[in-house]
PDB file of C-alpha atoms in Angstrom:
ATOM      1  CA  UNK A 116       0.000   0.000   0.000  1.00 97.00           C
ATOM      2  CA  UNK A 117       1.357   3.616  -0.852  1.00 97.00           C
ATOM      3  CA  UNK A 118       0.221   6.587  -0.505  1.00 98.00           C
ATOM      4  CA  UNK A 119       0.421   9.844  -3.004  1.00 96.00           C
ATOM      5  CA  UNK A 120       0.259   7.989  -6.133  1.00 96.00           C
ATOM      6  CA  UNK A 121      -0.960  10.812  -7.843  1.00 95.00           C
ATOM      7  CA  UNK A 122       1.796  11.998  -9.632  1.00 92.00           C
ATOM      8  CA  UNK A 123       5.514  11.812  -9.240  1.00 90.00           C
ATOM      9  CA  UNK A 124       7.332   8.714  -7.016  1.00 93.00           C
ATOM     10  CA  UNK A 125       4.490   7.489  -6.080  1.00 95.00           C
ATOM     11  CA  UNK A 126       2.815   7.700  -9.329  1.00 96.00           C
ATOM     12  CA  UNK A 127       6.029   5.871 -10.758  1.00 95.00           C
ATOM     13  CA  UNK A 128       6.887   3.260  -8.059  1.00 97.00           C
ATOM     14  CA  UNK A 129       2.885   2.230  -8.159  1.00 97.00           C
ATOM     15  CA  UNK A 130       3.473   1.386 -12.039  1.00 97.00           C
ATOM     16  CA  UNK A 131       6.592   0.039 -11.360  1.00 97.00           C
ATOM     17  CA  UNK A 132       5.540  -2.175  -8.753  1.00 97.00           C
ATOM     18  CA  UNK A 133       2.513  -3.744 -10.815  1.00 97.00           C
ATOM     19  CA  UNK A 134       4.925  -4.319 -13.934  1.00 96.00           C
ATOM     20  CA  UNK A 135       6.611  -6.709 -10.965  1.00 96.00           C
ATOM     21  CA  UNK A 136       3.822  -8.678 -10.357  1.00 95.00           C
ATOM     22  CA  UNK A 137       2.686  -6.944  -6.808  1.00 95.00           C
ATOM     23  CA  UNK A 138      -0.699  -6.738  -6.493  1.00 95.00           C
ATOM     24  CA  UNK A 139      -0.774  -2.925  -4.791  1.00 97.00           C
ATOM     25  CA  UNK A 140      -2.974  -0.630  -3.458  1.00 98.00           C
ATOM     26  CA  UNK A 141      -2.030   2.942  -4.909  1.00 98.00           C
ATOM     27  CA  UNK A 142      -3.366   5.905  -2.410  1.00 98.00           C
ATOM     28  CA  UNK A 143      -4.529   9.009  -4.266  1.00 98.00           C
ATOM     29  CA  UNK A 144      -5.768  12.027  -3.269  1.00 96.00           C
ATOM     30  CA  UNK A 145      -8.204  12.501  -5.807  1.00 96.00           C
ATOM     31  CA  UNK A 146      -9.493   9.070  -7.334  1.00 96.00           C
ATOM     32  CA  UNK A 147     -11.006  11.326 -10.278  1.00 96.00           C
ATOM     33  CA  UNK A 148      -7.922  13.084 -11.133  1.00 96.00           C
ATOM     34  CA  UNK A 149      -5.811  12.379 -13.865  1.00 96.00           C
ATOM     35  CA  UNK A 150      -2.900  10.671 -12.322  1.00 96.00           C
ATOM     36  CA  UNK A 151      -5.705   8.219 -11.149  1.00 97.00           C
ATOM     37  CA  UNK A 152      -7.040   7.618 -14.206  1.00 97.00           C
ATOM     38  CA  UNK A 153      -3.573   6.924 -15.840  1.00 97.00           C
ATOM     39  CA  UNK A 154      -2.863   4.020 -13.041  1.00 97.00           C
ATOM     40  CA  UNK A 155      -6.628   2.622 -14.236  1.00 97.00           C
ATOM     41  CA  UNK A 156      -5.733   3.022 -17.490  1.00 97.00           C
ATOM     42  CA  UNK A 157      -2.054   0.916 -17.732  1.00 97.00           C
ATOM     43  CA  UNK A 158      -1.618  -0.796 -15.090  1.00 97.00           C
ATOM     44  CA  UNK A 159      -3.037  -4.323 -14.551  1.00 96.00           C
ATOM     45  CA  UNK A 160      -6.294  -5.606 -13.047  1.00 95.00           C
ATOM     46  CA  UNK A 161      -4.374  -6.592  -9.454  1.00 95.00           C
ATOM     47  CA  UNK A 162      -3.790  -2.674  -8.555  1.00 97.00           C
ATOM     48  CA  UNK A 163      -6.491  -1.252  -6.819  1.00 97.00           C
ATOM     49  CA  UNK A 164      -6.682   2.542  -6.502  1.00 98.00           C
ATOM     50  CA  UNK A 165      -8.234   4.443  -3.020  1.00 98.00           C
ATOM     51  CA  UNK A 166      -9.391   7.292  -2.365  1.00 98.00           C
ATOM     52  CA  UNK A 167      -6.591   8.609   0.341  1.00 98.00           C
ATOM     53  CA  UNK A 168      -6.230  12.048   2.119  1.00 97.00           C
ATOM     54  CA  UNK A 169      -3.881  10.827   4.551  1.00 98.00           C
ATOM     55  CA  UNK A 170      -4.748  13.903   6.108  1.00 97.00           C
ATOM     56  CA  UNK A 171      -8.237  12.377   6.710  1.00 98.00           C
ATOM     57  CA  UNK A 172      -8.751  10.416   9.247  1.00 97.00           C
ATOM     58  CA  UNK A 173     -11.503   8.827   7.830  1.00 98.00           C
ATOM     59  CA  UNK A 174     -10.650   8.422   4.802  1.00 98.00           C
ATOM     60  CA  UNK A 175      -7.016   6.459   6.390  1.00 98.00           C
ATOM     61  CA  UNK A 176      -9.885   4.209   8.276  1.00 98.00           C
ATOM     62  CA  UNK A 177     -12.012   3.504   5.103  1.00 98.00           C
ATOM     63  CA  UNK A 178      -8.673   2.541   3.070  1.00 98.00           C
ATOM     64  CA  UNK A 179      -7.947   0.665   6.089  1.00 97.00           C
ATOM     65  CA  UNK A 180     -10.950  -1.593   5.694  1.00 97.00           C
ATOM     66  CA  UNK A 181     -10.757  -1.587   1.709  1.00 97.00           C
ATOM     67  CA  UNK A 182      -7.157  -3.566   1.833  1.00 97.00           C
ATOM     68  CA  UNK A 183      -8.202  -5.528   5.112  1.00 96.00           C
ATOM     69  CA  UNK A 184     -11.102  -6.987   3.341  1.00 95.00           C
ATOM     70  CA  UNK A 185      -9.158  -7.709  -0.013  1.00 94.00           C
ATOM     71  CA  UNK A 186      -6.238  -9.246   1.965  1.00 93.00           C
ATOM     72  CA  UNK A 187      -8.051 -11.326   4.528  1.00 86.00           C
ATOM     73  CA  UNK A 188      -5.575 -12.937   6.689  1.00 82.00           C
ATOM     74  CA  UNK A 189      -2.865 -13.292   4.532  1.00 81.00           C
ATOM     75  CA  UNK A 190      -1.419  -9.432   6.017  1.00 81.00           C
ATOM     76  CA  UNK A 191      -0.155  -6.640   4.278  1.00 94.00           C
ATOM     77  CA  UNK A 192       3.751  -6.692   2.686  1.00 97.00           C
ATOM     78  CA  UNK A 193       4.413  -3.452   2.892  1.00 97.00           C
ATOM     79  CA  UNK A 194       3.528   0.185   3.756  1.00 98.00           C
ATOM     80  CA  UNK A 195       5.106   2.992   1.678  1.00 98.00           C
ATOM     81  CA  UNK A 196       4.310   6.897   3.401  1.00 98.00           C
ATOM     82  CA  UNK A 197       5.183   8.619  -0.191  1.00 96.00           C
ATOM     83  CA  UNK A 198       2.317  11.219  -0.241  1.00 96.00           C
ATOM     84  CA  UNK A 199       4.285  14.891   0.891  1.00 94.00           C
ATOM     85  CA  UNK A 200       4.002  18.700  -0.122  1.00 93.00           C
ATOM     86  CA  UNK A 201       7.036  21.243  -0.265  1.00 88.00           C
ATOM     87  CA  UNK A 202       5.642  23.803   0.445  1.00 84.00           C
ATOM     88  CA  UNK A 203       7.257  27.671  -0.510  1.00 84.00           C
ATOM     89  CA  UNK A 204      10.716  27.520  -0.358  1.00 87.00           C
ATOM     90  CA  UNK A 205      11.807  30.539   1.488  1.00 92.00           C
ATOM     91  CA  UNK A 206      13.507  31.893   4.639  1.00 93.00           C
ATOM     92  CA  UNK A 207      12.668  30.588   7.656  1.00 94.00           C
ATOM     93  CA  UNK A 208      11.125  33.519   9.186  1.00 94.00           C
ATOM     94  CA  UNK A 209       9.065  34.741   6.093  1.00 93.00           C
ATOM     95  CA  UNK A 210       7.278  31.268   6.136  1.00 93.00           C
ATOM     96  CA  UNK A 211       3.473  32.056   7.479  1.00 91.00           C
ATOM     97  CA  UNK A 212       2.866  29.714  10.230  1.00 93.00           C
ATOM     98  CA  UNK A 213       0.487  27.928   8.182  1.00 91.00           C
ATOM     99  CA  UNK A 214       2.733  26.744   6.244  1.00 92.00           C
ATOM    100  CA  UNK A 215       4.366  24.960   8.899  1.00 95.00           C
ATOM    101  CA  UNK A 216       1.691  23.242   9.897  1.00 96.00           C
ATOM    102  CA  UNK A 217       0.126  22.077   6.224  1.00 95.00           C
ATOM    103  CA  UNK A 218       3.833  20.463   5.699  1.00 96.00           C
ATOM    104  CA  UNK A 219       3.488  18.898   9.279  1.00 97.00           C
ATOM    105  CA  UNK A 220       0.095  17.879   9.026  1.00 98.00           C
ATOM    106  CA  UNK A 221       1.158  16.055   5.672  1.00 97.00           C
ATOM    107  CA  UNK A 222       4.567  14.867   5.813  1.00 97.00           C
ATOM    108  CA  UNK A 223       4.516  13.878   9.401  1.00 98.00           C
ATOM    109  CA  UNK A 224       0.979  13.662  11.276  1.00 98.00           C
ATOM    110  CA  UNK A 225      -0.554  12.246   8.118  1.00 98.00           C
ATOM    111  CA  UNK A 226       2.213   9.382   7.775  1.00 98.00           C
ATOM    112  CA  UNK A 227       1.939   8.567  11.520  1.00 98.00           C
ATOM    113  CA  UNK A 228      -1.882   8.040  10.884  1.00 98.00           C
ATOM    114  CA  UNK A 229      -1.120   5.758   8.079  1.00 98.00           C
ATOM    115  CA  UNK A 230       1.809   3.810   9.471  1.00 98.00           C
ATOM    116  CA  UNK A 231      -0.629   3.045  12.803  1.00 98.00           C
ATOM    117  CA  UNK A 232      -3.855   2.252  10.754  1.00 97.00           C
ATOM    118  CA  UNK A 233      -2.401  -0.520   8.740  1.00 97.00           C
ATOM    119  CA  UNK A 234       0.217  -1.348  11.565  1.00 97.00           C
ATOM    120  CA  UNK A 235      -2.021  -4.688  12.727  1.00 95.00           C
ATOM    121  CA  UNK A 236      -1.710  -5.782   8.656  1.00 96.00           C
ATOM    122  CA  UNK A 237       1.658  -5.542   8.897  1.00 96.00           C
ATOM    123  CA  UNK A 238       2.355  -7.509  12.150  1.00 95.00           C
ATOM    124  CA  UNK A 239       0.421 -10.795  10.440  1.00 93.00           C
ATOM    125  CA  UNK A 240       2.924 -10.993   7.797  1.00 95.00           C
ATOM    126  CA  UNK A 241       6.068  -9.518   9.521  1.00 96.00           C
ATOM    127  CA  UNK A 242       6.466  -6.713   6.508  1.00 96.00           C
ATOM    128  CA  UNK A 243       8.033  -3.491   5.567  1.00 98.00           C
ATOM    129  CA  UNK A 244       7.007  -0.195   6.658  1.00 98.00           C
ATOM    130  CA  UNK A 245       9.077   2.558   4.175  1.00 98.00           C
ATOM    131  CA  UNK A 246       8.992   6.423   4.700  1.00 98.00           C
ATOM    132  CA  UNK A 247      10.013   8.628   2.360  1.00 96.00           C
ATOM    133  CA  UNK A 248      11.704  11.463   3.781  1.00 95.00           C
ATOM    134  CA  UNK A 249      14.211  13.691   2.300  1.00 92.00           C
ATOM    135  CA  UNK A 250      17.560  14.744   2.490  1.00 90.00           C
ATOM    136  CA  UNK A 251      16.527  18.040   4.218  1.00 90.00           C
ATOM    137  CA  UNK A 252      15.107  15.883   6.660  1.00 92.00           C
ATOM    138  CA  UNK A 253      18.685  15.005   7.615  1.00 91.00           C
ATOM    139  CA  UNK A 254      20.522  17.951   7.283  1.00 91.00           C
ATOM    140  CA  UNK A 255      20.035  21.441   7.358  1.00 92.00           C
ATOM    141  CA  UNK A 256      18.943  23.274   3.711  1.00 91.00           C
ATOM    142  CA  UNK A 257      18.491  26.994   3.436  1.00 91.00           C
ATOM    143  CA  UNK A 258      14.848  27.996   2.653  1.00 91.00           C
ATOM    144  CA  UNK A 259      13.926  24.774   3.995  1.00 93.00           C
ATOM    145  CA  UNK A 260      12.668  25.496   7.016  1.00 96.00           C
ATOM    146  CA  UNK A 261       9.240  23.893   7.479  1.00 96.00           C
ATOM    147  CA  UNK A 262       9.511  21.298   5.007  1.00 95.00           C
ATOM    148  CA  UNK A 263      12.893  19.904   6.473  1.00 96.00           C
ATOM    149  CA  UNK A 264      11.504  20.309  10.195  1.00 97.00           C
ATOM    150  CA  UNK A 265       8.132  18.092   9.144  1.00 98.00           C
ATOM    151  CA  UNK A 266      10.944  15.492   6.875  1.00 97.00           C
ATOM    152  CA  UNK A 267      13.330  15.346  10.101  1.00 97.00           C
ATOM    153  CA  UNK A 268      10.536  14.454  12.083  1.00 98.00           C
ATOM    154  CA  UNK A 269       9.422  11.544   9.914  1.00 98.00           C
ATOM    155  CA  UNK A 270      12.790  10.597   9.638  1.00 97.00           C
ATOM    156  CA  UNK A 271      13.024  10.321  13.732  1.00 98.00           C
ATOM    157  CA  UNK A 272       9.874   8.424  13.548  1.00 98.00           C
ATOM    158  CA  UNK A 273      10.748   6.059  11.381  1.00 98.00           C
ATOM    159  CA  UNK A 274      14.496   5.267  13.108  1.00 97.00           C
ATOM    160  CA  UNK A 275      12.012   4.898  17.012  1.00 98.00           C
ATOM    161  CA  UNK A 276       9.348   2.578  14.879  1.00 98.00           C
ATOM    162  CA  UNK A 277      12.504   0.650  13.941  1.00 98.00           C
ATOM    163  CA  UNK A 278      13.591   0.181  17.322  1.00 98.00           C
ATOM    164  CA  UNK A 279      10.260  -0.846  18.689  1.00 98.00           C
ATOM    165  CA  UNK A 280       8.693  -2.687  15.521  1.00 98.00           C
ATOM    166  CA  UNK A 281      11.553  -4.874  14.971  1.00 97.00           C
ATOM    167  CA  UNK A 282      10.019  -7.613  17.934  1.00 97.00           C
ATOM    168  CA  UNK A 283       7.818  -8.124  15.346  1.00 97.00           C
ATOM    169  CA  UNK A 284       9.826  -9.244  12.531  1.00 97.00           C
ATOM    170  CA  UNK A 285       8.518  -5.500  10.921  1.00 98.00           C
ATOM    171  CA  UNK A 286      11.176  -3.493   9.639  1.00 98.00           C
ATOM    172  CA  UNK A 287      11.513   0.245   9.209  1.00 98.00           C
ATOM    173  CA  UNK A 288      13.576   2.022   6.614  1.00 98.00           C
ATOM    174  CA  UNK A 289      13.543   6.036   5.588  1.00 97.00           C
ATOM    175  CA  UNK A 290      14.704   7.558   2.171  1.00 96.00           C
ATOM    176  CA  UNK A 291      16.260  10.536   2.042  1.00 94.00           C
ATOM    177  CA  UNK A 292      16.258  11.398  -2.034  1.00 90.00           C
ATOM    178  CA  UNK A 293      18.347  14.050  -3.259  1.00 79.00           C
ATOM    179  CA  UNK A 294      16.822  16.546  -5.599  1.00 69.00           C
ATOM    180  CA  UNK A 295      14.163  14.235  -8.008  1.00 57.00           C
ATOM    181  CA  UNK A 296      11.604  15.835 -10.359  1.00 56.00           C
ATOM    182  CA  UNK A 297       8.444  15.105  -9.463  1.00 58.00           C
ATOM    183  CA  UNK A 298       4.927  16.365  -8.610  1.00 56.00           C
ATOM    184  CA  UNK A 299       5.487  17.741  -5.482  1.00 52.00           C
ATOM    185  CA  UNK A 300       7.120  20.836  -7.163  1.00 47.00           C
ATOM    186  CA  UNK A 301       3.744  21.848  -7.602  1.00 51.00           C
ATOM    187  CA  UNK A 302       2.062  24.468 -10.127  1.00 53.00           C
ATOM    188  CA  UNK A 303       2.318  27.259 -11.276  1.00 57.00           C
ATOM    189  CA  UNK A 304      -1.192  28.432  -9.555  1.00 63.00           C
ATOM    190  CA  UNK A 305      -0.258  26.948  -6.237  1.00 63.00           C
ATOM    191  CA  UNK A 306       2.807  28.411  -6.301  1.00 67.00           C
ATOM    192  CA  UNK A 307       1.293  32.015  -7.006  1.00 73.00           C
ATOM    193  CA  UNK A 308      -1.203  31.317  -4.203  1.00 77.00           C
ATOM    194  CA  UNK A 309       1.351  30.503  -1.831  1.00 77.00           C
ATOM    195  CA  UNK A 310       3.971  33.900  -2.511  1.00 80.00           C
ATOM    196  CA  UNK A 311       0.931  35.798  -2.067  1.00 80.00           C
ATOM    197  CA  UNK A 312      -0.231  34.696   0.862  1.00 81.00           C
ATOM    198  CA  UNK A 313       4.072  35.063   2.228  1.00 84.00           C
ATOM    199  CA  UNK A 314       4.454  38.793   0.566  1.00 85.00           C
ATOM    200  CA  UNK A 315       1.267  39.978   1.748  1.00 83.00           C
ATOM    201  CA  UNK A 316       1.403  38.728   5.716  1.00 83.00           C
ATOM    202  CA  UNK A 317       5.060  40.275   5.858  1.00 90.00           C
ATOM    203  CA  UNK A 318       5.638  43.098   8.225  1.00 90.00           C
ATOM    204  CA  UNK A 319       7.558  45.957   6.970  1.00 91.00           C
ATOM    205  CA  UNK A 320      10.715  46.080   8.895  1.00 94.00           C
ATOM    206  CA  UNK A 321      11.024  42.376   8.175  1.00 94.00           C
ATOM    207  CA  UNK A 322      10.414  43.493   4.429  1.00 92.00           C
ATOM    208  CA  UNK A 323      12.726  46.257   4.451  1.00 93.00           C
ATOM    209  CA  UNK A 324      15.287  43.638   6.572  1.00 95.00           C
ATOM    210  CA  UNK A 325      15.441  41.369   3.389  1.00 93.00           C
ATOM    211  CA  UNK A 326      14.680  44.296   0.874  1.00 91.00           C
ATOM    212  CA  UNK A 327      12.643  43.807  -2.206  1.00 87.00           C
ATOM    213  CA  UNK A 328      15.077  42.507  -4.660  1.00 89.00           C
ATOM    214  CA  UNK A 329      16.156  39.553  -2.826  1.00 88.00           C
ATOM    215  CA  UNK A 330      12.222  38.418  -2.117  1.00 86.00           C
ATOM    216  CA  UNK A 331      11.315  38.768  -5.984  1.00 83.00           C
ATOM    217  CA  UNK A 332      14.219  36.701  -6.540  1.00 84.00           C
ATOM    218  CA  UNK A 333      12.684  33.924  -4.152  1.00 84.00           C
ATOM    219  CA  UNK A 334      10.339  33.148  -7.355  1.00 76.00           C
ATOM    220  CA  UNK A 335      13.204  32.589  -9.620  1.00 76.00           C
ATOM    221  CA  UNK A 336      14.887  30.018  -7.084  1.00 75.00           C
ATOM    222  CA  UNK A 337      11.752  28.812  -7.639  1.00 72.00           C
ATOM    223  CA  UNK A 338      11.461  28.880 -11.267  1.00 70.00           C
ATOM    224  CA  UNK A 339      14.869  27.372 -11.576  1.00 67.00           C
ATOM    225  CA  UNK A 340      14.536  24.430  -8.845  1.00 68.00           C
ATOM    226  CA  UNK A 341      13.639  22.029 -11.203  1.00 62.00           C
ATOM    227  CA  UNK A 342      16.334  22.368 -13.344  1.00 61.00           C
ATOM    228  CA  UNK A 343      18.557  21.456 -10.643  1.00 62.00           C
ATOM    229  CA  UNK A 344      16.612  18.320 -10.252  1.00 65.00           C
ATOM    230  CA  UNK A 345      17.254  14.947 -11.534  1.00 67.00           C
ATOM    231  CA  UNK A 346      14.526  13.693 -14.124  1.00 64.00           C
ATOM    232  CA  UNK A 347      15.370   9.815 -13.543  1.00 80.00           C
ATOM    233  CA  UNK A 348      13.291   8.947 -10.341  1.00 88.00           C
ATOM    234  CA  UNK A 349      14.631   4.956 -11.252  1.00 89.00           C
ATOM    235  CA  UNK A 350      17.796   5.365  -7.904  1.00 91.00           C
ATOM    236  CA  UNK A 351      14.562   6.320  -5.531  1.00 94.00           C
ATOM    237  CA  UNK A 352      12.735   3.218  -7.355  1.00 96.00           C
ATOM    238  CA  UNK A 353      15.853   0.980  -6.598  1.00 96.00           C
ATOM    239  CA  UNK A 354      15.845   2.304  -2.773  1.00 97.00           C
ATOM    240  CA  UNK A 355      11.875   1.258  -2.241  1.00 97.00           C
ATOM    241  CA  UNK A 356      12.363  -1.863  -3.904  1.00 97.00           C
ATOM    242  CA  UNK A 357      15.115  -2.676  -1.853  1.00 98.00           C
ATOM    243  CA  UNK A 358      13.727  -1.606   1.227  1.00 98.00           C
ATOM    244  CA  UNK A 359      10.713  -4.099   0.392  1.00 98.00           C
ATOM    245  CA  UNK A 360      12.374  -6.911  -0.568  1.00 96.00           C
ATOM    246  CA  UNK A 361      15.974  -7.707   0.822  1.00 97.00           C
ATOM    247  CA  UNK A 362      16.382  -9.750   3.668  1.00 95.00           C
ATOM    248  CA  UNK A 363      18.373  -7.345   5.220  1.00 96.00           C
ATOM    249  CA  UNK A 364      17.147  -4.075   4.249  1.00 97.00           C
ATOM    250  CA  UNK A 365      18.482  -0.672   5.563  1.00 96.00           C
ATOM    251  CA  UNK A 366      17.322   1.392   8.206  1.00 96.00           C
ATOM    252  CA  UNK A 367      18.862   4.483   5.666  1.00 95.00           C
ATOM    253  CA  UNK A 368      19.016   4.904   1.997  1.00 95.00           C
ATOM    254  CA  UNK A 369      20.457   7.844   0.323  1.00 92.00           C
ATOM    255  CA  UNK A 370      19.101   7.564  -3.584  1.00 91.00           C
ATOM    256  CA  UNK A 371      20.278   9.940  -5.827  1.00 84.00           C
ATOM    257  CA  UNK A 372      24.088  11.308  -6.977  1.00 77.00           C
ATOM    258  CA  UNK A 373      26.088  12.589  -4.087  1.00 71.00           C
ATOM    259  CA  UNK A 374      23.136  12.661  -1.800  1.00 74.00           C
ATOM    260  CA  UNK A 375      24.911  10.926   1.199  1.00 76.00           C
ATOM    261  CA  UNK A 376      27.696  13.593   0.736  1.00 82.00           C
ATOM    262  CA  UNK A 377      26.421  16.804   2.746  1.00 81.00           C
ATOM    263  CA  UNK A 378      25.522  14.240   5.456  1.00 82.00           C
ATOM    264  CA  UNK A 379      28.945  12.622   5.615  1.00 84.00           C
ATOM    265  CA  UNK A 380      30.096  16.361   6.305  1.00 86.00           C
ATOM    266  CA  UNK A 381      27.372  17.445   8.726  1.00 88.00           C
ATOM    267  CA  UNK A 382      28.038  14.348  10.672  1.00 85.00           C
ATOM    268  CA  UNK A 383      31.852  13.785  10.733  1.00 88.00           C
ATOM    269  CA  UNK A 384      33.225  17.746  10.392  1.00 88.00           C
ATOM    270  CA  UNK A 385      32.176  20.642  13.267  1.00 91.00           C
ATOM    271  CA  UNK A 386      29.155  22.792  12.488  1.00 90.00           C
ATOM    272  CA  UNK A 387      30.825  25.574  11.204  1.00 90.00           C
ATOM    273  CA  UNK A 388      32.509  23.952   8.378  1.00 87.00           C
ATOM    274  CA  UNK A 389      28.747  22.471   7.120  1.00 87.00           C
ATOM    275  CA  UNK A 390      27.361  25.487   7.497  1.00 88.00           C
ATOM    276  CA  UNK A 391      30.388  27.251   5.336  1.00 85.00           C
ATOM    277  CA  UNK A 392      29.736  24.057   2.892  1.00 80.00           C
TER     278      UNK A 392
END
């Protein structure tokens, strides 16, 4: 079962996974939406798409039942918390404080709901329980701020539900991708949505602090991100996959070129020279 197959990883590793053999149960957060209606459309009759706000607690409960019923007592393999939002990348303090709690609510709180709902499934058949977090939910990333802090928390999550699952048989691994192109981007429309609301709940010494030029030039960071991003989502792919499958899976994977390098430094050099780096 994985959630935010809409678009993006999720979209990808839910096609992937069928073209396998699995029989999976794709979570998307609109089961009208196009991204939906692809996975109908070429994938085989085994994958079964839901209808999954994992920000919904009901809607976590009915998807709950859905795969309980279709599984029966044979358990549930694996659970795979892909859905996430990025939110505006910008400084830290000209984030609204919604925005802080949207990425927490989703990347963290709604994972946590997921990974305890379908928990019980995964203690029958001793599975896999995968988040994907990110590589600013290891280390620290300029203009990062909430989505890192709600990433670093899943991260810690998923390293404690290792600890205590592990009785069980259940193991625990988190991702932490480097830069991928995928859906969570976001559009052009959200993203206008979003600077709006930032520009227009600023106060003016904190504007004049920054100083117009370098806020206007938060939307070309923007514009430019995915150009900095990888288009071949295949090393997250591998990571899943692996943390599904092998015997001995890791607790940590680090997908993507040079992704484990920034946290070799933040963990082995003093603070100062990361933060230089």
């Amino acid at each position: 079962m994985l959630s935010g197959s809409d678009t993006g990883i999720g979209h990808a590793l839910a096609k992937h996974l069928d073209s396998l053999g699995f029989v999976v149960f794709a979570g998307v957060l609109n089961k009208d939406g196009p991204g939906a209606a692809e996975l109908r459309r070429s994938c085989s009759q085994r994958l079964c798409v839901l209808q999954l706000d994992i920000t919904s607690a009901t809607q976590v409960k009915e998807a709950y039942l859905t795969v309980s019923e279709k599984v029966q007592n044979a358990g549930l393999w694996g659970v795979v918390n892909n859905a996430g939002i990025l939110g505006f990348p910008a400084d830290g303090e000209l984030l609204p404080m919604n925005t802080y709690r949207h990425c927490m609510e989703v990347n963290f709180f709604g994972a946590v709901e997921v990974s305890k709902a379908f928990l019980p499934l995964l203690r029958k058949s001793q599975g896999r329980l995968v988040n994907m977090s990110s590589m600013a939910g290891g280390i620290p990333l300029p203009r990062y701020a909430a989505y890192g802090a709600s990433k670093a928390a899943l991260s810690m999550f998923s390293g404690v539900m290792r600890q205590e699952l592990s009785k069980w048989g259940i193991k625990v691994a988190a991702i932490h991708p480097s830069g991928f192109r995928t859906g969570i981007q976001g559009t052009a429309e959200q993203w206008d949505k979003q600077e709006k609301e930032l520009m227009e709940n600023l106060p003016a010494d904190t504007r004049q602090a920054y100083g117009e030029e370098y806020l206007l030039g938060l939307r070309n960071y923007l514009l430019h991100l995915p150009s900095h991003c990888a288009p071949d989502l295949s090393p997250v792919l591998g990571a899943v996959l692996h943390a599904l499958l092998a015997r001995r899976p890791q607790g940590l994977y680090t997908p993507g070129k040079g992704a484990y390098v920034p946290l070799c430094i933040f963990c082995c050099f003093p603070l100062w020279f990361y933060d230089f780096f």
